[in-house]
Amino acid sequence: MNTASHQWPFVIAAYGLVITVTLMALFGSWYQMRRAEKRLMKLNQAKQDLPRKA
Amino acid sequence: MIRLANPHFFLSLSRKLTPWLGLAGILFSLAGIIGGLFVTPPDYLQGETVRILYIHVPTAWLAMGGWSSIALASLVQFIWRHPLAGIAAKAMALPGAIFTGLCLMTGSIWGRPTWGTWWEWDGRLTSVLVLFFLYLGYIALSRSVSNYSTTSRIPAIYALLGAVNLPIIHYSVLWWRTLHQGQSISLTHSSIDPSLLWPLPLTLIGFSCLFALMTIFRMRYLLAHAQYEARLRRMAAL
């Protein structure tokens, strides 16, 4: 029953799952960070552009 | 240590570390995965499924290591009340939960052809499932505590209490009759043949670097988010 041809699909499924989820999590956290830092930079810029009180 | 806890120093250090951690993470993981898939021989008993070990063990190591680090950061936050420790703990929760989920799923995929079942309610599997739920609880709790607050001690207490599960996971194979095999690798000894063992340290280092990178990204996100919220509040008050 447990011949190599029966076992390879399980191996490929496990590797595929780990590689896909890890890359997605890595990219997701990088994108979330980049978006938050850009938003903060824009706010800082907007604050600098505000007319100062006399 | 005190210097590292300064957010400005942390940000400059993390920007320098990011490319190196990314490069090391990808190279070590790739070398371990290629070695584990194509170079090592099949095991005489488990056959080809032994290859799942090279990704299952690092995910299990990061699942437990992740919670240990959350508990340690929570302890630092609890004693010294340093907000960066709280942010570090929160940042590690999501990667920790992801790797715990991957550990459970790869174990299940390995179990089907080896044990003949996807799941068994035994000590090791159940205690890791409990760890997964602890992670989900921590994420929910830290989000519910007002707006990414870095001063709340409730998630820190939860993390310290949850650390009780770590020795239960570790000793579960000794305390209860279990399908899961006992400890095969220690610091001084390994019962796995070196011809099968060598890709494992590579994937362990590679996945640990990727975990650290994810944590740094999430810490920077949480810091930027907290600063954004604080500035908005200050601007609204003017």
PDB file of C-alpha atoms in Angstrom:
ATOM      1  CA  MET A   1       0.000   0.000   0.000  1.00  0.00           C
ATOM      2  CA  ASN A   2       2.625   2.530   1.078  1.00  0.00           C
ATOM      3  CA  THR A   3       4.635   2.469  -2.129  1.00  0.00           C
ATOM      4  CA  ALA A   4       6.630   5.479  -3.284  1.00  0.00           C
ATOM      5  CA  SER A   5       4.003   6.424  -5.894  1.00  0.00           C
ATOM      6  CA  HIS A   6       1.322   6.505  -3.166  1.00  0.00           C
ATOM      7  CA  GLN A   7       3.484   8.593  -0.860  1.00  0.00           C
ATOM      8  CA  TRP A   8       4.728  11.363  -3.180  1.00  0.00           C
ATOM      9  CA  PRO A   9       1.360  13.188  -3.423  1.00  0.00           C
ATOM     10  CA  PHE A  10       1.378  13.572   0.395  1.00  0.00           C
ATOM     11  CA  VAL A  11       4.958  14.912   0.307  1.00  0.00           C
ATOM     12  CA  ILE A  12       4.145  17.376  -2.487  1.00  0.00           C
ATOM     13  CA  ALA A  13       0.948  18.511  -0.723  1.00  0.00           C
ATOM     14  CA  ALA A  14       2.855  19.188   2.525  1.00  0.00           C
ATOM     15  CA  TYR A  15       5.691  21.106   0.810  1.00  0.00           C
ATOM     16  CA  GLY A  16       3.271  23.037  -1.417  1.00  0.00           C
ATOM     17  CA  LEU A  17       1.180  24.051   1.590  1.00  0.00           C
ATOM     18  CA  VAL A  18       4.147  25.196   3.716  1.00  0.00           C
ATOM     19  CA  ILE A  19       5.874  27.109   0.899  1.00  0.00           C
ATOM     20  CA  THR A  20       2.650  28.838  -0.260  1.00  0.00           C
ATOM     21  CA  VAL A  21       1.448  29.820   3.221  1.00  0.00           C
ATOM     22  CA  THR A  22       4.912  31.011   4.357  1.00  0.00           C
ATOM     23  CA  LEU A  23       5.406  33.170   1.252  1.00  0.00           C
ATOM     24  CA  MET A  24       1.872  34.587   1.532  1.00  0.00           C
ATOM     25  CA  ALA A  25       2.377  35.416   5.229  1.00  0.00           C
ATOM     26  CA  LEU A  26       5.759  37.015   4.511  1.00  0.00           C
ATOM     27  CA  PHE A  27       4.442  39.099   1.617  1.00  0.00           C
ATOM     28  CA  GLY A  28       1.275  39.997   3.558  1.00  0.00           C
ATOM     29  CA  SER A  29       3.199  41.276   6.583  1.00  0.00           C
ATOM     30  CA  TRP A  30       5.611  43.229   4.331  1.00  0.00           C
ATOM     31  CA  TYR A  31       2.695  44.831   2.422  1.00  0.00           C
ATOM     32  CA  GLN A  32       0.847  45.719   5.642  1.00  0.00           C
ATOM     33  CA  MET A  33       4.017  47.352   7.039  1.00  0.00           C
ATOM     34  CA  ARG A  34       4.713  49.284   3.832  1.00  0.00           C
ATOM     35  CA  ARG A  35       1.136  50.585   3.682  1.00  0.00           C
ATOM     36  CA  ALA A  36       1.187  51.693   7.345  1.00  0.00           C
ATOM     37  CA  GLU A  37       4.572  53.444   6.969  1.00  0.00           C
ATOM     38  CA  LYS A  38       3.431  55.217   3.774  1.00  0.00           C
ATOM     39  CA  ARG A  39       0.238  56.350   5.504  1.00  0.00           C
ATOM     40  CA  LEU A  40       2.285  57.721   8.414  1.00  0.00           C
ATOM     41  CA  MET A  41       4.644  59.529   6.021  1.00  0.00           C
ATOM     42  CA  LYS A  42       1.686  61.108   4.196  1.00  0.00           C
ATOM     43  CA  LEU A  43       0.236  62.298   7.512  1.00  0.00           C
ATOM     44  CA  ASN A  44       3.575  63.801   8.538  1.00  0.00           C
ATOM     45  CA  GLN A  45       3.782  65.534   5.161  1.00  0.00           C
ATOM     46  CA  ALA A  46       0.231  66.869   5.498  1.00  0.00           C
ATOM     47  CA  LYS A  47       1.047  68.157   8.987  1.00  0.00           C
ATOM     48  CA  GLN A  48       4.095  70.022   7.651  1.00  0.00           C
ATOM     49  CA  ASP A  49       2.020  71.540   4.809  1.00  0.00           C
ATOM     50  CA  LEU A  50      -0.620  72.912   7.191  1.00  0.00           C
ATOM     51  CA  PRO A  51      -0.552  76.737   7.435  1.00  0.00           C
ATOM     52  CA  ARG A  52       0.939  77.810  10.756  1.00  0.00           C
ATOM     53  CA  LYS A  53      -0.923  80.091  13.119  1.00  0.00           C
ATOM     54  CA  ALA A  54       0.398  83.650  13.203  1.00  0.00           C
TER      55      ALA A  54
ATOM     56  CA  MET B   1      19.432  45.716  25.822  1.00  0.00           C
ATOM     57  CA  ILE B   2      18.051  49.093  26.938  1.00  0.00           C
ATOM     58  CA  ARG B   3      19.382  50.666  23.704  1.00  0.00           C
ATOM     59  CA  LEU B   4      17.653  47.956  21.639  1.00  0.00           C
ATOM     60  CA  ALA B   5      14.400  48.750  23.423  1.00  0.00           C
ATOM     61  CA  ASN B   6      14.498  52.284  21.993  1.00  0.00           C
ATOM     62  CA  PRO B   7      12.024  52.363  19.034  1.00  0.00           C
ATOM     63  CA  HIS B   8      14.312  54.601  16.913  1.00  0.00           C
ATOM     64  CA  PHE B   9      17.294  52.299  17.421  1.00  0.00           C
ATOM     65  CA  PHE B  10      15.082  49.284  16.733  1.00  0.00           C
ATOM     66  CA  LEU B  11      13.828  50.800  13.458  1.00  0.00           C
ATOM     67  CA  SER B  12      17.329  51.586  12.194  1.00  0.00           C
ATOM     68  CA  LEU B  13      18.606  48.118  13.214  1.00  0.00           C
ATOM     69  CA  SER B  14      15.605  46.349  11.661  1.00  0.00           C
ATOM     70  CA  ARG B  15      16.143  48.174   8.332  1.00  0.00           C
ATOM     71  CA  LYS B  16      19.741  46.932   8.274  1.00  0.00           C
ATOM     72  CA  LEU B  17      18.768  43.371   9.285  1.00  0.00           C
ATOM     73  CA  THR B  18      15.875  42.947   6.814  1.00  0.00           C
ATOM     74  CA  PRO B  19      17.881  42.115   3.630  1.00  0.00           C
ATOM     75  CA  TRP B  20      20.240  39.768   5.495  1.00  0.00           C
ATOM     76  CA  LEU B  21      17.426  37.889   7.234  1.00  0.00           C
ATOM     77  CA  GLY B  22      15.530  37.618   3.931  1.00  0.00           C
ATOM     78  CA  LEU B  23      18.581  36.346   2.062  1.00  0.00           C
ATOM     79  CA  ALA B  24      19.565  33.856   4.797  1.00  0.00           C
ATOM     80  CA  GLY B  25      15.952  32.692   5.180  1.00  0.00           C
ATOM     81  CA  ILE B  26      15.463  32.024   1.472  1.00  0.00           C
ATOM     82  CA  LEU B  27      18.901  30.442   0.882  1.00  0.00           C
ATOM     83  CA  PHE B  28      18.843  28.125   3.926  1.00  0.00           C
ATOM     84  CA  SER B  29      15.189  27.123   3.377  1.00  0.00           C
ATOM     85  CA  LEU B  30      15.780  26.486  -0.328  1.00  0.00           C
ATOM     86  CA  ALA B  31      18.916  24.392   0.371  1.00  0.00           C
ATOM     87  CA  GLY B  32      17.069  22.359   3.035  1.00  0.00           C
ATOM     88  CA  ILE B  33      13.981  21.865   0.840  1.00  0.00           C
ATOM     89  CA  ILE B  34      16.011  20.773  -2.216  1.00  0.00           C
ATOM     90  CA  GLY B  35      18.133  18.483  -0.018  1.00  0.00           C
ATOM     91  CA  GLY B  36      15.072  17.042   1.704  1.00  0.00           C
ATOM     92  CA  LEU B  37      13.109  16.491  -1.493  1.00  0.00           C
ATOM     93  CA  PHE B  38      15.742  15.309  -3.967  1.00  0.00           C
ATOM     94  CA  VAL B  39      19.041  14.413  -2.287  1.00  0.00           C
ATOM     95  CA  THR B  40      18.333  12.382   0.878  1.00  0.00           C
ATOM     96  CA  PRO B  41      17.382   8.703   0.524  1.00  0.00           C
ATOM     97  CA  PRO B  42      13.915   7.440   1.558  1.00  0.00           C
ATOM     98  CA  ASP B  43      13.641   5.944   5.039  1.00  0.00           C
ATOM     99  CA  TYR B  44      13.580   2.130   5.185  1.00  0.00           C
ATOM    100  CA  LEU B  45      10.346   2.150   7.222  1.00  0.00           C
ATOM    101  CA  GLN B  46       8.544   5.404   6.383  1.00  0.00           C
ATOM    102  CA  GLY B  47       9.596   5.541   2.755  1.00  0.00           C
ATOM    103  CA  GLU B  48       9.207   8.899   0.984  1.00  0.00           C
ATOM    104  CA  THR B  49       6.978  10.429   3.706  1.00  0.00           C
ATOM    105  CA  VAL B  50      10.070  10.966   5.873  1.00  0.00           C
ATOM    106  CA  ARG B  51      10.712  14.029   3.641  1.00  0.00           C
ATOM    107  CA  ILE B  52       7.801  15.811   5.364  1.00  0.00           C
ATOM    108  CA  LEU B  53       9.970  15.812   8.519  1.00  0.00           C
ATOM    109  CA  TYR B  54      12.193  18.555   7.063  1.00  0.00           C
ATOM    110  CA  ILE B  55       9.312  21.037   7.065  1.00  0.00           C
ATOM    111  CA  HIS B  56       7.213  19.609   9.923  1.00  0.00           C
ATOM    112  CA  VAL B  57       9.973  19.874  12.568  1.00  0.00           C
ATOM    113  CA  PRO B  58      10.820  23.567  11.836  1.00  0.00           C
ATOM    114  CA  THR B  59       7.120  24.507  11.999  1.00  0.00           C
ATOM    115  CA  ALA B  60       6.795  22.669  15.337  1.00  0.00           C
ATOM    116  CA  TRP B  61       9.978  24.367  16.621  1.00  0.00           C
ATOM    117  CA  LEU B  62       8.617  27.799  15.611  1.00  0.00           C
ATOM    118  CA  ALA B  63       5.189  27.050  17.086  1.00  0.00           C
ATOM    119  CA  MET B  64       6.762  26.412  20.508  1.00  0.00           C
ATOM    120  CA  GLY B  65       9.583  28.930  20.068  1.00  0.00           C
ATOM    121  CA  GLY B  66       7.044  31.579  19.065  1.00  0.00           C
ATOM    122  CA  TRP B  67       5.018  31.168  22.248  1.00  0.00           C
ATOM    123  CA  SER B  68       8.207  31.028  24.393  1.00  0.00           C
ATOM    124  CA  SER B  69       9.286  34.350  22.839  1.00  0.00           C
ATOM    125  CA  ILE B  70       5.824  35.864  23.382  1.00  0.00           C
ATOM    126  CA  ALA B  71       5.959  34.765  27.043  1.00  0.00           C
ATOM    127  CA  LEU B  72       9.494  36.194  27.441  1.00  0.00           C
ATOM    128  CA  ALA B  73       8.541  39.514  25.818  1.00  0.00           C
ATOM    129  CA  SER B  74       5.411  39.614  27.988  1.00  0.00           C
ATOM    130  CA  LEU B  75       7.547  39.064  31.091  1.00  0.00           C
ATOM    131  CA  VAL B  76       9.797  41.979  30.058  1.00  0.00           C
ATOM    132  CA  GLN B  77       6.692  44.108  29.421  1.00  0.00           C
ATOM    133  CA  PHE B  78       5.225  43.010  32.749  1.00  0.00           C
ATOM    134  CA  ILE B  79       8.332  43.766  34.829  1.00  0.00           C
ATOM    135  CA  TRP B  80       9.863  46.795  33.066  1.00  0.00           C
ATOM    136  CA  ARG B  81       6.637  48.002  31.396  1.00  0.00           C
ATOM    137  CA  HIS B  82       8.481  48.606  28.145  1.00  0.00           C
ATOM    138  CA  PRO B  83       6.021  49.169  25.269  1.00  0.00           C
ATOM    139  CA  LEU B  84       8.381  47.732  22.609  1.00  0.00           C
ATOM    140  CA  ALA B  85       8.297  44.359  24.409  1.00  0.00           C
ATOM    141  CA  GLY B  86       4.492  44.429  24.202  1.00  0.00           C
ATOM    142  CA  ILE B  87       4.689  45.251  20.493  1.00  0.00           C
ATOM    143  CA  ALA B  88       7.190  42.408  19.941  1.00  0.00           C
ATOM    144  CA  ALA B  89       4.850  39.953  21.689  1.00  0.00           C
ATOM    145  CA  LYS B  90       1.873  41.092  19.587  1.00  0.00           C
ATOM    146  CA  ALA B  91       3.943  40.954  16.402  1.00  0.00           C
ATOM    147  CA  MET B  92       4.951  37.331  17.010  1.00  0.00           C
ATOM    148  CA  ALA B  93       1.402  36.075  17.589  1.00  0.00           C
ATOM    149  CA  LEU B  94       0.277  35.870  13.944  1.00  0.00           C
ATOM    150  CA  PRO B  95       3.438  34.168  12.569  1.00  0.00           C
ATOM    151  CA  GLY B  96       3.304  31.819  15.577  1.00  0.00           C
ATOM    152  CA  ALA B  97      -0.319  30.904  14.860  1.00  0.00           C
ATOM    153  CA  ILE B  98       0.481  30.360  11.156  1.00  0.00           C
ATOM    154  CA  PHE B  99       3.397  28.029  11.910  1.00  0.00           C
ATOM    155  CA  THR B 100       1.356  26.134  14.532  1.00  0.00           C
ATOM    156  CA  GLY B 101      -1.388  25.641  11.938  1.00  0.00           C
ATOM    157  CA  LEU B 102       1.208  24.457   9.418  1.00  0.00           C
ATOM    158  CA  CYS B 103       2.676  22.088  12.024  1.00  0.00           C
ATOM    159  CA  LEU B 104      -0.761  20.527  12.616  1.00  0.00           C
ATOM    160  CA  MET B 105      -1.503  20.251   8.890  1.00  0.00           C
ATOM    161  CA  THR B 106       1.876  18.790   7.858  1.00  0.00           C
ATOM    162  CA  GLY B 107       1.644  16.342  10.771  1.00  0.00           C
ATOM    163  CA  SER B 108      -1.805  15.338   9.587  1.00  0.00           C
ATOM    164  CA  ILE B 109      -0.608  14.894   5.984  1.00  0.00           C
ATOM    165  CA  TRP B 110       2.299  12.760   7.279  1.00  0.00           C
ATOM    166  CA  GLY B 111      -0.023  10.762   9.563  1.00  0.00           C
ATOM    167  CA  ARG B 112      -2.413   9.637   6.823  1.00  0.00           C
ATOM    168  CA  PRO B 113       0.010   7.368   4.883  1.00  0.00           C
ATOM    169  CA  THR B 114       2.092   6.475   7.980  1.00  0.00           C
ATOM    170  CA  TRP B 115      -0.471   5.879  10.744  1.00  0.00           C
ATOM    171  CA  GLY B 116      -3.494   5.405   8.485  1.00  0.00           C
ATOM    172  CA  THR B 117      -5.350   8.344  10.036  1.00  0.00           C
ATOM    173  CA  TRP B 118      -5.456  12.119   9.538  1.00  0.00           C
ATOM    174  CA  TRP B 119      -5.976  12.816  13.236  1.00  0.00           C
ATOM    175  CA  GLU B 120      -5.700  11.076  16.593  1.00  0.00           C
ATOM    176  CA  TRP B 121      -6.683  12.598  19.948  1.00  0.00           C
ATOM    177  CA  ASP B 122      -3.388  11.774  21.621  1.00  0.00           C
ATOM    178  CA  GLY B 123      -1.291  13.863  24.006  1.00  0.00           C
ATOM    179  CA  ARG B 124       1.107  15.518  21.553  1.00  0.00           C
ATOM    180  CA  LEU B 125      -1.435  16.336  18.844  1.00  0.00           C
ATOM    181  CA  THR B 126      -4.049  17.607  21.284  1.00  0.00           C
ATOM    182  CA  SER B 127      -1.585  19.802  23.228  1.00  0.00           C
ATOM    183  CA  VAL B 128      -0.356  21.392  19.958  1.00  0.00           C
ATOM    184  CA  LEU B 129      -3.997  21.999  18.965  1.00  0.00           C
ATOM    185  CA  VAL B 130      -4.458  23.699  22.360  1.00  0.00           C
ATOM    186  CA  LEU B 131      -1.408  25.863  21.540  1.00  0.00           C
ATOM    187  CA  PHE B 132      -3.044  26.862  18.238  1.00  0.00           C
ATOM    188  CA  PHE B 133      -6.207  27.933  20.087  1.00  0.00           C
ATOM    189  CA  LEU B 134      -4.037  29.813  22.628  1.00  0.00           C
ATOM    190  CA  TYR B 135      -2.502  31.777  19.742  1.00  0.00           C
ATOM    191  CA  LEU B 136      -5.968  32.605  18.354  1.00  0.00           C
ATOM    192  CA  GLY B 137      -7.097  33.678  21.837  1.00  0.00           C
ATOM    193  CA  TYR B 138      -4.005  35.881  22.242  1.00  0.00           C
ATOM    194  CA  ILE B 139      -4.595  37.564  18.852  1.00  0.00           C
ATOM    195  CA  ALA B 140      -8.262  38.208  19.697  1.00  0.00           C
ATOM    196  CA  LEU B 141      -7.389  39.495  23.178  1.00  0.00           C
ATOM    197  CA  SER B 142      -4.595  41.837  22.051  1.00  0.00           C
ATOM    198  CA  ARG B 143      -6.846  43.262  19.314  1.00  0.00           C
ATOM    199  CA  SER B 144      -9.744  43.779  21.651  1.00  0.00           C
ATOM    200  CA  VAL B 145      -7.587  45.697  24.135  1.00  0.00           C
ATOM    201  CA  SER B 146      -8.224  49.263  22.931  1.00  0.00           C
ATOM    202  CA  ASN B 147      -6.584  50.193  19.636  1.00  0.00           C
ATOM    203  CA  TYR B 148      -3.256  48.328  19.706  1.00  0.00           C
ATOM    204  CA  SER B 149      -2.563  49.668  23.176  1.00  0.00           C
ATOM    205  CA  THR B 150       0.989  48.906  24.175  1.00  0.00           C
ATOM    206  CA  THR B 151       0.447  49.387  27.887  1.00  0.00           C
ATOM    207  CA  SER B 152      -2.226  46.775  28.549  1.00  0.00           C
ATOM    208  CA  ARG B 153      -1.007  43.946  30.717  1.00  0.00           C
ATOM    209  CA  ILE B 154      -3.947  41.583  30.115  1.00  0.00           C
ATOM    210  CA  PRO B 155      -2.448  39.901  26.987  1.00  0.00           C
ATOM    211  CA  ALA B 156       0.881  39.641  28.857  1.00  0.00           C
ATOM    212  CA  ILE B 157      -0.775  37.757  31.740  1.00  0.00           C
ATOM    213  CA  TYR B 158      -2.565  35.502  29.230  1.00  0.00           C
ATOM    214  CA  ALA B 159       0.751  34.757  27.451  1.00  0.00           C
ATOM    215  CA  LEU B 160       2.490  33.886  30.726  1.00  0.00           C
ATOM    216  CA  LEU B 161      -0.372  31.600  31.780  1.00  0.00           C
ATOM    217  CA  GLY B 162      -0.409  29.976  28.325  1.00  0.00           C
ATOM    218  CA  ALA B 163       3.287  29.093  28.670  1.00  0.00           C
ATOM    219  CA  VAL B 164       2.172  26.278  31.017  1.00  0.00           C
ATOM    220  CA  ASN B 165       1.205  24.381  27.851  1.00  0.00           C
ATOM    221  CA  LEU B 166       4.825  24.314  26.560  1.00  0.00           C
ATOM    222  CA  PRO B 167       6.205  21.674  28.982  1.00  0.00           C
ATOM    223  CA  ILE B 168       2.967  19.700  28.467  1.00  0.00           C
ATOM    224  CA  ILE B 169       3.687  19.586  24.704  1.00  0.00           C
ATOM    225  CA  HIS B 170       7.328  18.670  25.288  1.00  0.00           C
ATOM    226  CA  TYR B 171       6.698  15.865  27.802  1.00  0.00           C
ATOM    227  CA  SER B 172       3.401  14.623  26.319  1.00  0.00           C
ATOM    228  CA  VAL B 173       5.201  11.792  24.512  1.00  0.00           C
ATOM    229  CA  LEU B 174       6.616  10.601  27.849  1.00  0.00           C
ATOM    230  CA  TRP B 175       3.567  11.147  30.058  1.00  0.00           C
ATOM    231  CA  TRP B 176       0.935   9.479  27.849  1.00  0.00           C
ATOM    232  CA  ARG B 177       0.713   6.577  25.455  1.00  0.00           C
ATOM    233  CA  THR B 178       0.912   8.248  22.088  1.00  0.00           C
ATOM    234  CA  LEU B 179       1.146   7.515  18.376  1.00  0.00           C
ATOM    235  CA  HIS B 180       3.650  10.345  18.033  1.00  0.00           C
ATOM    236  CA  GLN B 181       7.236   9.145  18.267  1.00  0.00           C
ATOM    237  CA  GLY B 182       9.390  10.178  21.222  1.00  0.00           C
ATOM    238  CA  GLN B 183      12.228  12.681  21.148  1.00  0.00           C
ATOM    239  CA  SER B 184      14.705  11.684  18.430  1.00  0.00           C
ATOM    240  CA  ILE B 185      16.984  14.756  18.494  1.00  0.00           C
ATOM    241  CA  SER B 186      18.590  16.424  21.505  1.00  0.00           C
ATOM    242  CA  LEU B 187      21.494  18.864  21.838  1.00  0.00           C
ATOM    243  CA  THR B 188      24.006  16.045  22.246  1.00  0.00           C
ATOM    244  CA  HIS B 189      22.383  13.046  20.574  1.00  0.00           C
ATOM    245  CA  SER B 190      20.338  12.099  17.513  1.00  0.00           C
ATOM    246  CA  SER B 191      18.796   8.735  16.681  1.00  0.00           C
ATOM    247  CA  ILE B 192      18.382   9.807  13.025  1.00  0.00           C
ATOM    248  CA  ASP B 193      21.087   8.700  10.586  1.00  0.00           C
ATOM    249  CA  PRO B 194      23.307  11.640   9.416  1.00  0.00           C
ATOM    250  CA  SER B 195      22.478  10.841   5.747  1.00  0.00           C
ATOM    251  CA  LEU B 196      18.831  11.704   6.528  1.00  0.00           C
ATOM    252  CA  LEU B 197      19.451  14.411   9.130  1.00  0.00           C
ATOM    253  CA  TRP B 198      21.557  17.076   7.349  1.00  0.00           C
ATOM    254  CA  PRO B 199      18.754  19.092   5.586  1.00  0.00           C
ATOM    255  CA  LEU B 200      16.930  19.550   8.913  1.00  0.00           C
ATOM    256  CA  PRO B 201      19.313  22.158  10.444  1.00  0.00           C
ATOM    257  CA  LEU B 202      19.155  24.060   7.130  1.00  0.00           C
ATOM    258  CA  THR B 203      15.346  24.323   7.148  1.00  0.00           C
ATOM    259  CA  LEU B 204      15.416  25.068  10.905  1.00  0.00           C
ATOM    260  CA  ILE B 205      17.743  28.064  10.361  1.00  0.00           C
ATOM    261  CA  GLY B 206      15.942  29.164   7.172  1.00  0.00           C
ATOM    262  CA  PHE B 207      12.427  29.101   8.628  1.00  0.00           C
ATOM    263  CA  SER B 208      13.642  30.780  11.847  1.00  0.00           C
ATOM    264  CA  CYS B 209      15.089  33.657   9.755  1.00  0.00           C
ATOM    265  CA  LEU B 210      11.775  33.988   7.869  1.00  0.00           C
ATOM    266  CA  PHE B 211       9.878  33.984  11.192  1.00  0.00           C
ATOM    267  CA  ALA B 212      12.183  36.742  12.499  1.00  0.00           C
ATOM    268  CA  LEU B 213      11.634  38.719   9.289  1.00  0.00           C
ATOM    269  CA  MET B 214       7.847  38.417   9.594  1.00  0.00           C
ATOM    270  CA  THR B 215       8.096  39.561  13.223  1.00  0.00           C
ATOM    271  CA  ILE B 216      10.176  42.613  12.229  1.00  0.00           C
ATOM    272  CA  PHE B 217       7.678  43.535   9.478  1.00  0.00           C
ATOM    273  CA  ARG B 218       4.783  43.228  11.917  1.00  0.00           C
ATOM    274  CA  MET B 219       6.599  45.214  14.637  1.00  0.00           C
ATOM    275  CA  ARG B 220       7.242  48.021  12.148  1.00  0.00           C
ATOM    276  CA  TYR B 221       3.585  47.872  11.108  1.00  0.00           C
ATOM    277  CA  LEU B 222       2.390  48.079  14.725  1.00  0.00           C
ATOM    278  CA  LEU B 223       4.809  50.931  15.500  1.00  0.00           C
ATOM    279  CA  ALA B 224       3.723  52.907  12.406  1.00  0.00           C
ATOM    280  CA  HIS B 225       0.059  52.256  13.199  1.00  0.00           C
ATOM    281  CA  ALA B 226       0.474  53.398  16.834  1.00  0.00           C
ATOM    282  CA  GLN B 227       2.323  56.567  15.711  1.00  0.00           C
ATOM    283  CA  TYR B 228      -0.363  57.291  13.088  1.00  0.00           C
ATOM    284  CA  GLU B 229      -3.162  56.958  15.635  1.00  0.00           C
ATOM    285  CA  ALA B 230      -1.292  59.115  18.182  1.00  0.00           C
ATOM    286  CA  ARG B 231      -0.658  61.883  15.598  1.00  0.00           C
ATOM    287  CA  LEU B 232      -4.289  61.840  14.483  1.00  0.00           C
ATOM    288  CA  ARG B 233      -5.404  62.226  18.099  1.00  0.00           C
ATOM    289  CA  ARG B 234      -2.921  65.083  18.632  1.00  0.00           C
ATOM    290  CA  MET B 235      -4.073  66.853  15.459  1.00  0.00           C
ATOM    291  CA  ALA B 236      -7.728  66.453  16.459  1.00  0.00           C
ATOM    292  CA  ALA B 237      -6.998  67.943  19.872  1.00  0.00           C
ATOM    293  CA  LEU B 238      -5.411  71.099  18.368  1.00  0.00           C
TER     294      LEU B 238
END
